[in-house]
mmCIF file with all atom_site columns, C-alpha atoms in Angstrom:
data_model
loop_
_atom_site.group_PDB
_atom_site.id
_atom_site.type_symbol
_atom_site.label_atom_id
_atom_site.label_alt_id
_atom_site.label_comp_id
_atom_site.label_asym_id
_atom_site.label_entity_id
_atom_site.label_seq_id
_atom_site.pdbx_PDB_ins_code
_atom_site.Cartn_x
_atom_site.Cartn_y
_atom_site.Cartn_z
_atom_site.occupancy
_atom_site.B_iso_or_equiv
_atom_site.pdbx_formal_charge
_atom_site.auth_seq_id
_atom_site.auth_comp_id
_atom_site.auth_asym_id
_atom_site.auth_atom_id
_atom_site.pdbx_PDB_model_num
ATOM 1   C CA . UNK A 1 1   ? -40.693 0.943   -24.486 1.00 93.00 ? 1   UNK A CA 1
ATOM 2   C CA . UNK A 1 2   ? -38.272 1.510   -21.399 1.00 96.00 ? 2   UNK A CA 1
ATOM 3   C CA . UNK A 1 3   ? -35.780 -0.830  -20.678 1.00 97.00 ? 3   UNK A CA 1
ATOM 4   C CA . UNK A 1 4   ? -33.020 -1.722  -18.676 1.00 98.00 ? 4   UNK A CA 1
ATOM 5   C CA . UNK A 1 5   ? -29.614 -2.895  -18.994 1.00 98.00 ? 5   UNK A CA 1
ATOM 6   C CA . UNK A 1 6   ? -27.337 -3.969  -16.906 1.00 97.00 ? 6   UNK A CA 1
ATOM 7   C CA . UNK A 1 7   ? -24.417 -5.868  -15.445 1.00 95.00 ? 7   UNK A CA 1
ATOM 8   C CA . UNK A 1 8   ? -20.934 -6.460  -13.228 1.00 91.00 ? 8   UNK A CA 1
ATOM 9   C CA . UNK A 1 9   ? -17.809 -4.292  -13.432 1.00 92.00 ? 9   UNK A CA 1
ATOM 10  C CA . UNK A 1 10  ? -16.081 -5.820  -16.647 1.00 94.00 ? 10  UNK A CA 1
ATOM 11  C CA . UNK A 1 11  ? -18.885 -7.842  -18.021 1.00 94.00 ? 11  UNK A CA 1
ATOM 12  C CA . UNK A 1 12  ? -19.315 -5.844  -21.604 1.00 93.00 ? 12  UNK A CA 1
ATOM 13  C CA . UNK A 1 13  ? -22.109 -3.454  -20.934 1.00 95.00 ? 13  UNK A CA 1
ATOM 14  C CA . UNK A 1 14  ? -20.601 -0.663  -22.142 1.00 94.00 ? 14  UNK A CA 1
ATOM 15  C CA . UNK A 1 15  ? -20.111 -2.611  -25.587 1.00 95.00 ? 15  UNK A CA 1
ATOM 16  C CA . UNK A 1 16  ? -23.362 -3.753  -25.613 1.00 97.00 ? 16  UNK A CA 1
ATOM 17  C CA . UNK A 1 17  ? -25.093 -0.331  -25.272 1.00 97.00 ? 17  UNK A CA 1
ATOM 18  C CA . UNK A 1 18  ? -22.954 1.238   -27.445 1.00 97.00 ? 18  UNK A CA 1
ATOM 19  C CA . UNK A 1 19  ? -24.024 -1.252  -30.326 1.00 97.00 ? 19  UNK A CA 1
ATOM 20  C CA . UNK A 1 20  ? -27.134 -0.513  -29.278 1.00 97.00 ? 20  UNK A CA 1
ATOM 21  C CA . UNK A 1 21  ? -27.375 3.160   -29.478 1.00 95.00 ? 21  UNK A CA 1
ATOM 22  C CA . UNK A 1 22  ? -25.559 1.963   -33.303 1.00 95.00 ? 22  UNK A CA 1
ATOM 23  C CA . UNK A 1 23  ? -29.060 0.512   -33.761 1.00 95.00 ? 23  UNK A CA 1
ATOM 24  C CA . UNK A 1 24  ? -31.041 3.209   -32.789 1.00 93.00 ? 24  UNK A CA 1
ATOM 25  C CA . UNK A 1 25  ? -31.948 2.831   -29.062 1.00 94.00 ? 25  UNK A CA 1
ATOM 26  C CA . UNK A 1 26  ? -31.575 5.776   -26.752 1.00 93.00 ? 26  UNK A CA 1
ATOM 27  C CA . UNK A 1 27  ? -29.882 5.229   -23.518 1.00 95.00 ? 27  UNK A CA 1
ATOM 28  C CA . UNK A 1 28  ? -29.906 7.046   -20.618 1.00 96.00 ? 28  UNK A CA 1
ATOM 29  C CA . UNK A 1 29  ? -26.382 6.080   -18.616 1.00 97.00 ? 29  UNK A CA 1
ATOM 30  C CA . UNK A 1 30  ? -26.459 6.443   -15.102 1.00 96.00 ? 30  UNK A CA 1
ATOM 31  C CA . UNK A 1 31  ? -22.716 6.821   -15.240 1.00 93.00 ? 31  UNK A CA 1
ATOM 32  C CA . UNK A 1 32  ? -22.188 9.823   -16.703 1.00 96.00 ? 32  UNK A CA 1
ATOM 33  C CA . UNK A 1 33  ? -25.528 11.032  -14.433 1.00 97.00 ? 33  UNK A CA 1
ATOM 34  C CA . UNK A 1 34  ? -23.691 10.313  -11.558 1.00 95.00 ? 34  UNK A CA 1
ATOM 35  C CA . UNK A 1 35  ? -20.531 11.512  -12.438 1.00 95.00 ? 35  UNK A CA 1
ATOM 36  C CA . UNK A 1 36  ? -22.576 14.898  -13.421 1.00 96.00 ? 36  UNK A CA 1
ATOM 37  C CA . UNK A 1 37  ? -24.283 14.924  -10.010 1.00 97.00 ? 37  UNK A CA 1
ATOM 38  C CA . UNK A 1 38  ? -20.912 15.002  -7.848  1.00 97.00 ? 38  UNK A CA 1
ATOM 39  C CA . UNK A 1 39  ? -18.993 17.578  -10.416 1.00 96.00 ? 39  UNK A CA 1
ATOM 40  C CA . UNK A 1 40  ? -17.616 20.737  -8.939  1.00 96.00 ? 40  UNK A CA 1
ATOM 41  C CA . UNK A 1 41  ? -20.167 22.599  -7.060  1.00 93.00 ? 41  UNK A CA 1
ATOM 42  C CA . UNK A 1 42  ? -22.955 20.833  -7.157  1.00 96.00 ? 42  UNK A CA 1
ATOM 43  C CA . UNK A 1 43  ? -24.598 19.474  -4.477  1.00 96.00 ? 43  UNK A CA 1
ATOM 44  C CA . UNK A 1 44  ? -23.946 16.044  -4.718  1.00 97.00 ? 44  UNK A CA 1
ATOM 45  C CA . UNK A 1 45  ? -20.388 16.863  -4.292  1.00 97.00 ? 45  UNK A CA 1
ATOM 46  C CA . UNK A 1 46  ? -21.041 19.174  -1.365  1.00 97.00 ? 46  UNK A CA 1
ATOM 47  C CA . UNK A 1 47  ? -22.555 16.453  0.340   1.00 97.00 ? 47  UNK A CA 1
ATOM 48  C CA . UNK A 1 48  ? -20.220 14.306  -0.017  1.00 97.00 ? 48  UNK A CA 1
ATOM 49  C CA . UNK A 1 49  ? -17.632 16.566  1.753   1.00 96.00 ? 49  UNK A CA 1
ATOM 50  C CA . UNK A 1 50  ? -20.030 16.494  4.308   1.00 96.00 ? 50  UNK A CA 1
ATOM 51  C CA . UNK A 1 51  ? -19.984 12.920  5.110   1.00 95.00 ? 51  UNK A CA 1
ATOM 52  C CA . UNK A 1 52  ? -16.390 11.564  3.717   1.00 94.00 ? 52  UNK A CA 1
ATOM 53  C CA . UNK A 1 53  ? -14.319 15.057  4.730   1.00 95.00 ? 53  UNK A CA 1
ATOM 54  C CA . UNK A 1 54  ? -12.319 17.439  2.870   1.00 96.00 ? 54  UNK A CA 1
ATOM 55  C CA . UNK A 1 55  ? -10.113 14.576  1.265   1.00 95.00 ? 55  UNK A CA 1
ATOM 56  C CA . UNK A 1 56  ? -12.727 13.684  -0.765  1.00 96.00 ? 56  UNK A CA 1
ATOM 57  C CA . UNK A 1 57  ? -11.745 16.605  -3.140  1.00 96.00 ? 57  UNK A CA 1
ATOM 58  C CA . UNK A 1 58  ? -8.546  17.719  -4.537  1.00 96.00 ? 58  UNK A CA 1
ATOM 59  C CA . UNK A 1 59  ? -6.793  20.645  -4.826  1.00 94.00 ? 59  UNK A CA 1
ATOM 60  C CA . UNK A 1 60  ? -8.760  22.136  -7.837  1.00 93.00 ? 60  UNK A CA 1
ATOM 61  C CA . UNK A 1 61  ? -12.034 20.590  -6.046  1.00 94.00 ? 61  UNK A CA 1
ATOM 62  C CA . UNK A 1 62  ? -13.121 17.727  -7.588  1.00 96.00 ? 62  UNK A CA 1
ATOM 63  C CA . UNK A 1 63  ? -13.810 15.000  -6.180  1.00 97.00 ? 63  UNK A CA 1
ATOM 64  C CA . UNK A 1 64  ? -10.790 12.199  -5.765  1.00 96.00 ? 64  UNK A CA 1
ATOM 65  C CA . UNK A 1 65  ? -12.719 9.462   -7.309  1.00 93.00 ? 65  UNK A CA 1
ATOM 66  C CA . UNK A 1 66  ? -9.488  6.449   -6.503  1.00 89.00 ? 66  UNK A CA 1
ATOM 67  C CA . UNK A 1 67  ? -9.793  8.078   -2.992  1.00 92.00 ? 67  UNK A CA 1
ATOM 68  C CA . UNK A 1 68  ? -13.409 7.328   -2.444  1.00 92.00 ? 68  UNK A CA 1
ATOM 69  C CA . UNK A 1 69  ? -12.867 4.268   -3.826  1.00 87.00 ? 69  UNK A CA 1
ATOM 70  C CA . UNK A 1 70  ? -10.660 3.043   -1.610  1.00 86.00 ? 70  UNK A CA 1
ATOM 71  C CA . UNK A 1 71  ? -12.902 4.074   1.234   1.00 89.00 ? 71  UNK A CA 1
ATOM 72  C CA . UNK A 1 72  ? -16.604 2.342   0.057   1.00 87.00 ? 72  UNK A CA 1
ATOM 73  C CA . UNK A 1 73  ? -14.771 -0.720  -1.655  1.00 80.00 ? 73  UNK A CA 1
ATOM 74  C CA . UNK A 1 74  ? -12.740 -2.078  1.223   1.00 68.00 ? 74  UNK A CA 1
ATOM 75  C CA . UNK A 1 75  ? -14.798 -4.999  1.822   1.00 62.00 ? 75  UNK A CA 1
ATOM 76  C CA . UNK A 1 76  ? -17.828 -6.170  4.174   1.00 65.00 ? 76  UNK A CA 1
ATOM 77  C CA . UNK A 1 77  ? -16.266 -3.555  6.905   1.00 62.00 ? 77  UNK A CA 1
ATOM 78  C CA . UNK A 1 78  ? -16.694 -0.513  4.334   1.00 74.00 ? 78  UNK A CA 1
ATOM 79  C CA . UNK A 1 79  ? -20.119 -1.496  3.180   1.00 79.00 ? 79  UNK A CA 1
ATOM 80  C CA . UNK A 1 80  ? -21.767 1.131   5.651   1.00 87.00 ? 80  UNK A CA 1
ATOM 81  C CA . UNK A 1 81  ? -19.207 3.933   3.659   1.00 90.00 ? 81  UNK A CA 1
ATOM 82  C CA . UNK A 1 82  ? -20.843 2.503   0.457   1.00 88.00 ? 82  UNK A CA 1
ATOM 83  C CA . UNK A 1 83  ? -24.207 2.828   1.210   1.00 88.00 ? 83  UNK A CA 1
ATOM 84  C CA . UNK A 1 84  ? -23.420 6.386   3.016   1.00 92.00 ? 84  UNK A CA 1
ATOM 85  C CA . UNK A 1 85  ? -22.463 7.548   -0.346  1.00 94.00 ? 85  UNK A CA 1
ATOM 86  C CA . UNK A 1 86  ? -25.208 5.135   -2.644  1.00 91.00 ? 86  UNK A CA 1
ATOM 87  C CA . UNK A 1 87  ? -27.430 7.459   -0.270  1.00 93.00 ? 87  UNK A CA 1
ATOM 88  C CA . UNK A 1 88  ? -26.156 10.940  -1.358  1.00 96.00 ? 88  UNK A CA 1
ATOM 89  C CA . UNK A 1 89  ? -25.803 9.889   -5.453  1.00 95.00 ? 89  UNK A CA 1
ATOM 90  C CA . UNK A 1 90  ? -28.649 7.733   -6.339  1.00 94.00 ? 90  UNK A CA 1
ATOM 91  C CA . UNK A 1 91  ? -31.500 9.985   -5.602  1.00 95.00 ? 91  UNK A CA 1
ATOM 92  C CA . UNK A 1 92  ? -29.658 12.932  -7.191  1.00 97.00 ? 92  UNK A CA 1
ATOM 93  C CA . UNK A 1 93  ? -29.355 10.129  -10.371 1.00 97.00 ? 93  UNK A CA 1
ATOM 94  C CA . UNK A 1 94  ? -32.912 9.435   -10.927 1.00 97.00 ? 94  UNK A CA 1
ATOM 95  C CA . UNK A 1 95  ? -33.912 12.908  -10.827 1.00 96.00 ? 95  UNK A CA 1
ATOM 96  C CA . UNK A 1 96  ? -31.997 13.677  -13.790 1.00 96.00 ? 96  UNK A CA 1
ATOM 97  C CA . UNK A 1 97  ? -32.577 10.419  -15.579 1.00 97.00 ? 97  UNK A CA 1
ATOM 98  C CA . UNK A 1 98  ? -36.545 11.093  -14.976 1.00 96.00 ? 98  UNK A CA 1
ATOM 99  C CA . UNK A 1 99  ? -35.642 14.522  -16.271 1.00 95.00 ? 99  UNK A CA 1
ATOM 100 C CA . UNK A 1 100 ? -34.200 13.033  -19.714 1.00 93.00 ? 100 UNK A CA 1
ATOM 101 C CA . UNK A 1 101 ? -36.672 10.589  -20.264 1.00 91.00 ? 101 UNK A CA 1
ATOM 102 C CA . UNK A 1 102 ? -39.258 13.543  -20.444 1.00 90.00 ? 102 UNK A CA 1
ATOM 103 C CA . UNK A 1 103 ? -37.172 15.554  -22.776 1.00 88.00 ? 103 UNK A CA 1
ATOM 104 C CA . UNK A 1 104 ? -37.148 12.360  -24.609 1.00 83.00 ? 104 UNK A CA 1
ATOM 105 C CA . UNK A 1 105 ? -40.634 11.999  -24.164 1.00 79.00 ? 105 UNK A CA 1
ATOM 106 C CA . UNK A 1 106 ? -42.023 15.503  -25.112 1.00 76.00 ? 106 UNK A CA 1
ATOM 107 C CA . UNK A 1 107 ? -42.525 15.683  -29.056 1.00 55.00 ? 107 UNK A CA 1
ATOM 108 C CA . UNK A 1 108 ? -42.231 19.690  -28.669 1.00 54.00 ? 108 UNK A CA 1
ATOM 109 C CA . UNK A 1 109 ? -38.366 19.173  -27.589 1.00 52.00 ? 109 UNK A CA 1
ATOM 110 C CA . UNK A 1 110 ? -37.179 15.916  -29.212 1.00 53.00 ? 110 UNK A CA 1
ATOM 111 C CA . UNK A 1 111 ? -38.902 13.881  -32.050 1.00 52.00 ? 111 UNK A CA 1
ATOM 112 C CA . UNK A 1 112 ? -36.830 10.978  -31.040 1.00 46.00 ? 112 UNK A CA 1
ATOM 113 C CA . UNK A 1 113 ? -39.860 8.664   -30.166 1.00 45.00 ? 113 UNK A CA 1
ATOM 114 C CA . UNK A 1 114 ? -40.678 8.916   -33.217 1.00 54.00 ? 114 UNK A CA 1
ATOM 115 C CA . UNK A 1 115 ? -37.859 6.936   -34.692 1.00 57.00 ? 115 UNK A CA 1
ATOM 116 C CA . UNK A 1 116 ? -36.638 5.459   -31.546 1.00 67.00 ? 116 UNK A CA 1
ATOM 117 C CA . UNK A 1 117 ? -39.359 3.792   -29.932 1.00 84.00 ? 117 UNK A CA 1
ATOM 118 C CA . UNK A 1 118 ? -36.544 2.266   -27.294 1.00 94.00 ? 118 UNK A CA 1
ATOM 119 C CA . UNK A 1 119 ? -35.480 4.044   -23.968 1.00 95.00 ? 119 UNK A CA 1
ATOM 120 C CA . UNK A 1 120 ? -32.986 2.398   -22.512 1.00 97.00 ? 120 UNK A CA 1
ATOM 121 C CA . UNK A 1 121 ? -31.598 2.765   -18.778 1.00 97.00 ? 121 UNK A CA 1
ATOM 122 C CA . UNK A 1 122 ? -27.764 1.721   -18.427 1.00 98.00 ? 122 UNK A CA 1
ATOM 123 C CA . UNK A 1 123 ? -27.644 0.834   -15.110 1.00 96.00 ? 123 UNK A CA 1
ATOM 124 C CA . UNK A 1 124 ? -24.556 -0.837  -13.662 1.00 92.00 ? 124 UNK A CA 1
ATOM 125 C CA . UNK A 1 125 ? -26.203 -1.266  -9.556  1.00 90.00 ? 125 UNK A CA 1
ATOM 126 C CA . UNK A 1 126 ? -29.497 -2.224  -10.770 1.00 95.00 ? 126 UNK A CA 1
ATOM 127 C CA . UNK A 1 127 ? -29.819 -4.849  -8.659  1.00 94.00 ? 127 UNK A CA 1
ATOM 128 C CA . UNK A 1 128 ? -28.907 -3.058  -5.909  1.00 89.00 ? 128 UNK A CA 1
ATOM 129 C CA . UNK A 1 129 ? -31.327 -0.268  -6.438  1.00 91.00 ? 129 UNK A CA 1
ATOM 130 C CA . UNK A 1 130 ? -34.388 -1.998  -7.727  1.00 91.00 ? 130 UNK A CA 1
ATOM 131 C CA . UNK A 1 131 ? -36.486 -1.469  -4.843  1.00 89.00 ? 131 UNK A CA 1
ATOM 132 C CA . UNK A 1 132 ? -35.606 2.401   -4.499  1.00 90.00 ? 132 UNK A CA 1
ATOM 133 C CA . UNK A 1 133 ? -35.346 3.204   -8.347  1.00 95.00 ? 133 UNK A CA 1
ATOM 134 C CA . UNK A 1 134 ? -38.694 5.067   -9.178  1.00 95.00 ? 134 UNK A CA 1
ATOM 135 C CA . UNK A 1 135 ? -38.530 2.946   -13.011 1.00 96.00 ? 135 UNK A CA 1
ATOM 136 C CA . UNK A 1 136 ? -40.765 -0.058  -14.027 1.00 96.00 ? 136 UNK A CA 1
ATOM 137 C CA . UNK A 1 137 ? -39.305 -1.482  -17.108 1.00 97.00 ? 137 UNK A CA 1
ATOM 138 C CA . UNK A 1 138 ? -40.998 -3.908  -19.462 1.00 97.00 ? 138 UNK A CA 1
ATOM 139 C CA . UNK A 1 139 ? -37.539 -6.265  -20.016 1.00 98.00 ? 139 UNK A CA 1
ATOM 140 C CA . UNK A 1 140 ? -33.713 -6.244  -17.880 1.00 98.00 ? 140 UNK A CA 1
ATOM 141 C CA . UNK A 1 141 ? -31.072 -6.882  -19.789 1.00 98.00 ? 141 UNK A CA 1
ATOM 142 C CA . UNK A 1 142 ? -27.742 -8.545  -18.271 1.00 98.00 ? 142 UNK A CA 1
ATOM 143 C CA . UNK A 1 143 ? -24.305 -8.693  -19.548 1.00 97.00 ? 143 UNK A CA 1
ATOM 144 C CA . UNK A 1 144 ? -22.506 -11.527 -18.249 1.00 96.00 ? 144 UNK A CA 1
ATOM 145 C CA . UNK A 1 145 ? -18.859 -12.863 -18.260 1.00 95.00 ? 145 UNK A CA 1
ATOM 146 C CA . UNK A 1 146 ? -16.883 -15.199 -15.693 1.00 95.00 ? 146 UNK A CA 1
ATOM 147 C CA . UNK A 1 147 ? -15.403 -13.782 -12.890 1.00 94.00 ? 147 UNK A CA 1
ATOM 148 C CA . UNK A 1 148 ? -11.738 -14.718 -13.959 1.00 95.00 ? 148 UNK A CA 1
ATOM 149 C CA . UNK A 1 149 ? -12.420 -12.886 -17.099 1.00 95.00 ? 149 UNK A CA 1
ATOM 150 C CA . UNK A 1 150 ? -13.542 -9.610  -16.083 1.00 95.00 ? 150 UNK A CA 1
ATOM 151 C CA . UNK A 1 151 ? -10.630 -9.775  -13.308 1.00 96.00 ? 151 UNK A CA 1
ATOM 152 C CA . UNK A 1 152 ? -8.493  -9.919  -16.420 1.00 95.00 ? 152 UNK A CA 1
ATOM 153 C CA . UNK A 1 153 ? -10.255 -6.884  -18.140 1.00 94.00 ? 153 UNK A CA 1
ATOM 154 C CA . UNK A 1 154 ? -9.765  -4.787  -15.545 1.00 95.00 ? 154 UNK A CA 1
ATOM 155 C CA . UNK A 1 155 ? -6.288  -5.723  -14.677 1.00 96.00 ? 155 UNK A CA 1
ATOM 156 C CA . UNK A 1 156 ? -5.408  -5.209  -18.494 1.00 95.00 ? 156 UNK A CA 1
ATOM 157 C CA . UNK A 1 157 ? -7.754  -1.977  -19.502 1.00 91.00 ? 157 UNK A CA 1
ATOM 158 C CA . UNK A 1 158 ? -8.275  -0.452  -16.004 1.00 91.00 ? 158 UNK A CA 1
ATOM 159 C CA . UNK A 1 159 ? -5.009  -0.978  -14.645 1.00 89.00 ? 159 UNK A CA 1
ATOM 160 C CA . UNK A 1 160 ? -6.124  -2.311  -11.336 1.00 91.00 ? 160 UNK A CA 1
ATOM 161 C CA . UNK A 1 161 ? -4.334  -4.794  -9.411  1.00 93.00 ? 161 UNK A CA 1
ATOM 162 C CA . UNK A 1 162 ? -6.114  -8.411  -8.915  1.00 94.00 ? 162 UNK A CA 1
ATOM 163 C CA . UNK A 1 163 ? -6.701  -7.774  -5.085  1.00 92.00 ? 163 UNK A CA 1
ATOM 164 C CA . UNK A 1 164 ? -8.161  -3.938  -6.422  1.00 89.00 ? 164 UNK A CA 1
ATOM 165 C CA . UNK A 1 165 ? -10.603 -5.945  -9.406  1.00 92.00 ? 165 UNK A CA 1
ATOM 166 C CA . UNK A 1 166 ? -12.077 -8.580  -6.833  1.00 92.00 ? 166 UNK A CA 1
ATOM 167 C CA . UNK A 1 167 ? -12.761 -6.300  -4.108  1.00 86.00 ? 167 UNK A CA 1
ATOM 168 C CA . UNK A 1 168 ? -15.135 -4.112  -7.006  1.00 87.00 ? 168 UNK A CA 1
ATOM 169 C CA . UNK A 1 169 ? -16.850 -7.063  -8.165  1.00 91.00 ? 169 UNK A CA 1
ATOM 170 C CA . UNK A 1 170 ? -17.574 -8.478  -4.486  1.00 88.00 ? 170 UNK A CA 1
ATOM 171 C CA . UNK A 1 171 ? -19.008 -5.216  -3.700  1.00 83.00 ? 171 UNK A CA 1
ATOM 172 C CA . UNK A 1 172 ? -21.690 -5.735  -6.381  1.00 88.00 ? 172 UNK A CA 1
ATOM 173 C CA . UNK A 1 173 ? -24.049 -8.039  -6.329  1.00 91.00 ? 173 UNK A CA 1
ATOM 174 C CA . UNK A 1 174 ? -23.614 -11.671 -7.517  1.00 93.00 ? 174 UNK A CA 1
ATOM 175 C CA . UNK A 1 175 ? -24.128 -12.747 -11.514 1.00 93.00 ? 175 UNK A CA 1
ATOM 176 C CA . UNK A 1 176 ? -26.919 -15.154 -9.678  1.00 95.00 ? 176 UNK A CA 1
ATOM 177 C CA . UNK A 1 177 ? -28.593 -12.095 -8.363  1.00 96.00 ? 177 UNK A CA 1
ATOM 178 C CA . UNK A 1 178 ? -28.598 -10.247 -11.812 1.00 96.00 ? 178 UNK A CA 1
ATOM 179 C CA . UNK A 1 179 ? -29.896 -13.298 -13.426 1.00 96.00 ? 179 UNK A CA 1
ATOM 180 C CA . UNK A 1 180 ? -32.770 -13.373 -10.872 1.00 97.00 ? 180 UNK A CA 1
ATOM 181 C CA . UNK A 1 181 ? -34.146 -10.418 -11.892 1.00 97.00 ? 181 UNK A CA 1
ATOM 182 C CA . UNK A 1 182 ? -33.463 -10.059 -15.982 1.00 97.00 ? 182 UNK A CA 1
ATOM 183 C CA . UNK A 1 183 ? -35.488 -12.212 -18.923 1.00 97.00 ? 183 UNK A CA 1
ATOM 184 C CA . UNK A 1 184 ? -33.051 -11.679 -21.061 1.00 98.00 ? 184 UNK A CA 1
ATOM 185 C CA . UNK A 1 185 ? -28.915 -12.325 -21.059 1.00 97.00 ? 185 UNK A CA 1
ATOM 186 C CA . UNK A 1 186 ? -26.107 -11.580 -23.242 1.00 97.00 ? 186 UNK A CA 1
ATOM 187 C CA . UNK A 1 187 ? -23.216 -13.536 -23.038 1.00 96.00 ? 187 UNK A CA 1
ATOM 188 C CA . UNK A 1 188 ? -19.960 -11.198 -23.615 1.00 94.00 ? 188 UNK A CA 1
ATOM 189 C CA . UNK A 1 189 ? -17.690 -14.518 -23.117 1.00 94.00 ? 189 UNK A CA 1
ATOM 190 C CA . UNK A 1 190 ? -18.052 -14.967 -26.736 1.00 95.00 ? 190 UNK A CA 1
ATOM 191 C CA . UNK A 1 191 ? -16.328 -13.142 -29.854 1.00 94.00 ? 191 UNK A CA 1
ATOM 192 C CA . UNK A 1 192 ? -17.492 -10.078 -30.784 1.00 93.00 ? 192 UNK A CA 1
ATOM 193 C CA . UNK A 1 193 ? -19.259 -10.862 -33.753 1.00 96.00 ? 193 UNK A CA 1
ATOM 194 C CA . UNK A 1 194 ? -21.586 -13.544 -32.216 1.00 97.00 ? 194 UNK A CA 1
ATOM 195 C CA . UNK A 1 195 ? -22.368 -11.020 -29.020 1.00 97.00 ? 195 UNK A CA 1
ATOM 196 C CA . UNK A 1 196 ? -23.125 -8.140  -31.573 1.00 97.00 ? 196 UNK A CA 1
ATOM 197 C CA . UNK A 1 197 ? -25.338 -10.811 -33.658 1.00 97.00 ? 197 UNK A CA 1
ATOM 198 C CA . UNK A 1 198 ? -26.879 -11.569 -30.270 1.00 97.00 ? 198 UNK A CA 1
ATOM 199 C CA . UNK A 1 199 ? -27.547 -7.896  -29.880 1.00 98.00 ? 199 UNK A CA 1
ATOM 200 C CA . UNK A 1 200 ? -29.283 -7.834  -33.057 1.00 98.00 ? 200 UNK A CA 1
ATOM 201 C CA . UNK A 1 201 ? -31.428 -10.398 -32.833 1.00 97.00 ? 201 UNK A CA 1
ATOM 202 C CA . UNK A 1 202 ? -32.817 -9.087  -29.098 1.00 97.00 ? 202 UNK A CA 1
ATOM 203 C CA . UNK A 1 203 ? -33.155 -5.522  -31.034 1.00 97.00 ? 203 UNK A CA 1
ATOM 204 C CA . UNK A 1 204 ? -35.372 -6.723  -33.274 1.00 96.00 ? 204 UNK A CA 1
ATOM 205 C CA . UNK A 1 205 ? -37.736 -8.306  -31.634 1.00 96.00 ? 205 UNK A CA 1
ATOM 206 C CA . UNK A 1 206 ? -38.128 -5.521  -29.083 1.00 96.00 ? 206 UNK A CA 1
ATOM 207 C CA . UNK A 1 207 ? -39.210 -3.990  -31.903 1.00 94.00 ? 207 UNK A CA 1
ATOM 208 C CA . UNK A 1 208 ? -41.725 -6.343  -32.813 1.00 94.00 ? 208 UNK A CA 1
ATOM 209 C CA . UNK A 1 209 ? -43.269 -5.056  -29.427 1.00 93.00 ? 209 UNK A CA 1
ATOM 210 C CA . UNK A 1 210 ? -42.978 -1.685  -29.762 1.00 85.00 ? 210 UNK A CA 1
#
């Protein structure tokens, strides 16, 4: 079974996957995938020069990620920036996710479908890129928290300032727009222990339908 899981900056993903991968799942995270598609020499990097300039990278070439930042997640006048670069990294994304799954999928190279019947797809922008992402999944996950919370998160663990934690969660979409297209949601307002129970419980009946 392939499913997806996603949700805003701050909302608990991350937490949520990695209890989930505790429970046997295996996740593909389009995080690291993109962060391995723009690494030092590789094309996605090269083509990012190409559109942002030679500031995009530092002195020992990689790419200055607060830099780019700052450029795509200015607000409604830097969306255009943002979906310059959305253009170079996503495509370069799925072809390594698609490559994974069928490692995943091939009982020659990993016997992993044999004792994890779950694929899971971390993916932060889903919303954004459902109608480009070559994936059908059979449920969407979302991780949700309020707005003032994850503001505090990032403030606190990310070491943004306020102005810096809005402007990332404006350019995503809206928790309204996640809910639209996900059948089931976790709530990461709550302790620990009842969003890990949550977890459980969802677990196990995707089981039940494996």
């Amino acid at each position: 079974m392939r499913i997806a899981i996603t949700g805003g900056i701050a909302a608990g993903k991350s937490t949520v996957v990695a209890h989930l991968k505790e429970l046997g799942a295996c996740v593909i995270d389009y995080d690291r995938l993109a962060a391995e598609v723009v690494a030092p020499g590789s094309l996605g990097l090269e083509r990012i020069i190409s559109t942002f300039g030679i500031e995009a990278v530092d002195d020992d070439g990689r790419l200055r990620r607060k830099w780019l930042a700052s450029v795509v997640f200015g607000g409604k006048q830097h969306r255009h920036m943002l979906q310059r670069l959305n253009a170079i990294v996503h495509p370069l994304v799925y072809e390594q996710a698609a490559i994974l799954e069928s490692m995943l999928l091939d009982s020659d190279v990993n016997d992993a479908t044999e004792t994890t019947p779950i694929i899971v797809h971390d993916i932060p922008l889903l919303t954004e890129v459902r109608d480009s992402i070559p994936f059908t999944f059979r449920h969407v996950i979302t991780v949700e928290a309020p707005v003032g919370m994850r503001v505090q998160r990032m403030v606190s663990t990310r070491h943004m300032s306020p102005e810096e934690a809005n402007a990332r969660i404006r350019s995503q979409s809206s928790e309204q727009q996640r809910l639209a297209i996900a059948d089931i949601v976790i709530d990461s307002a709550v302790s620990f222990e009842q969003m890990f129970e949550c977890v459980d419980r969802i677990y196990a009946e995707l089981l039940q339908e494996t």
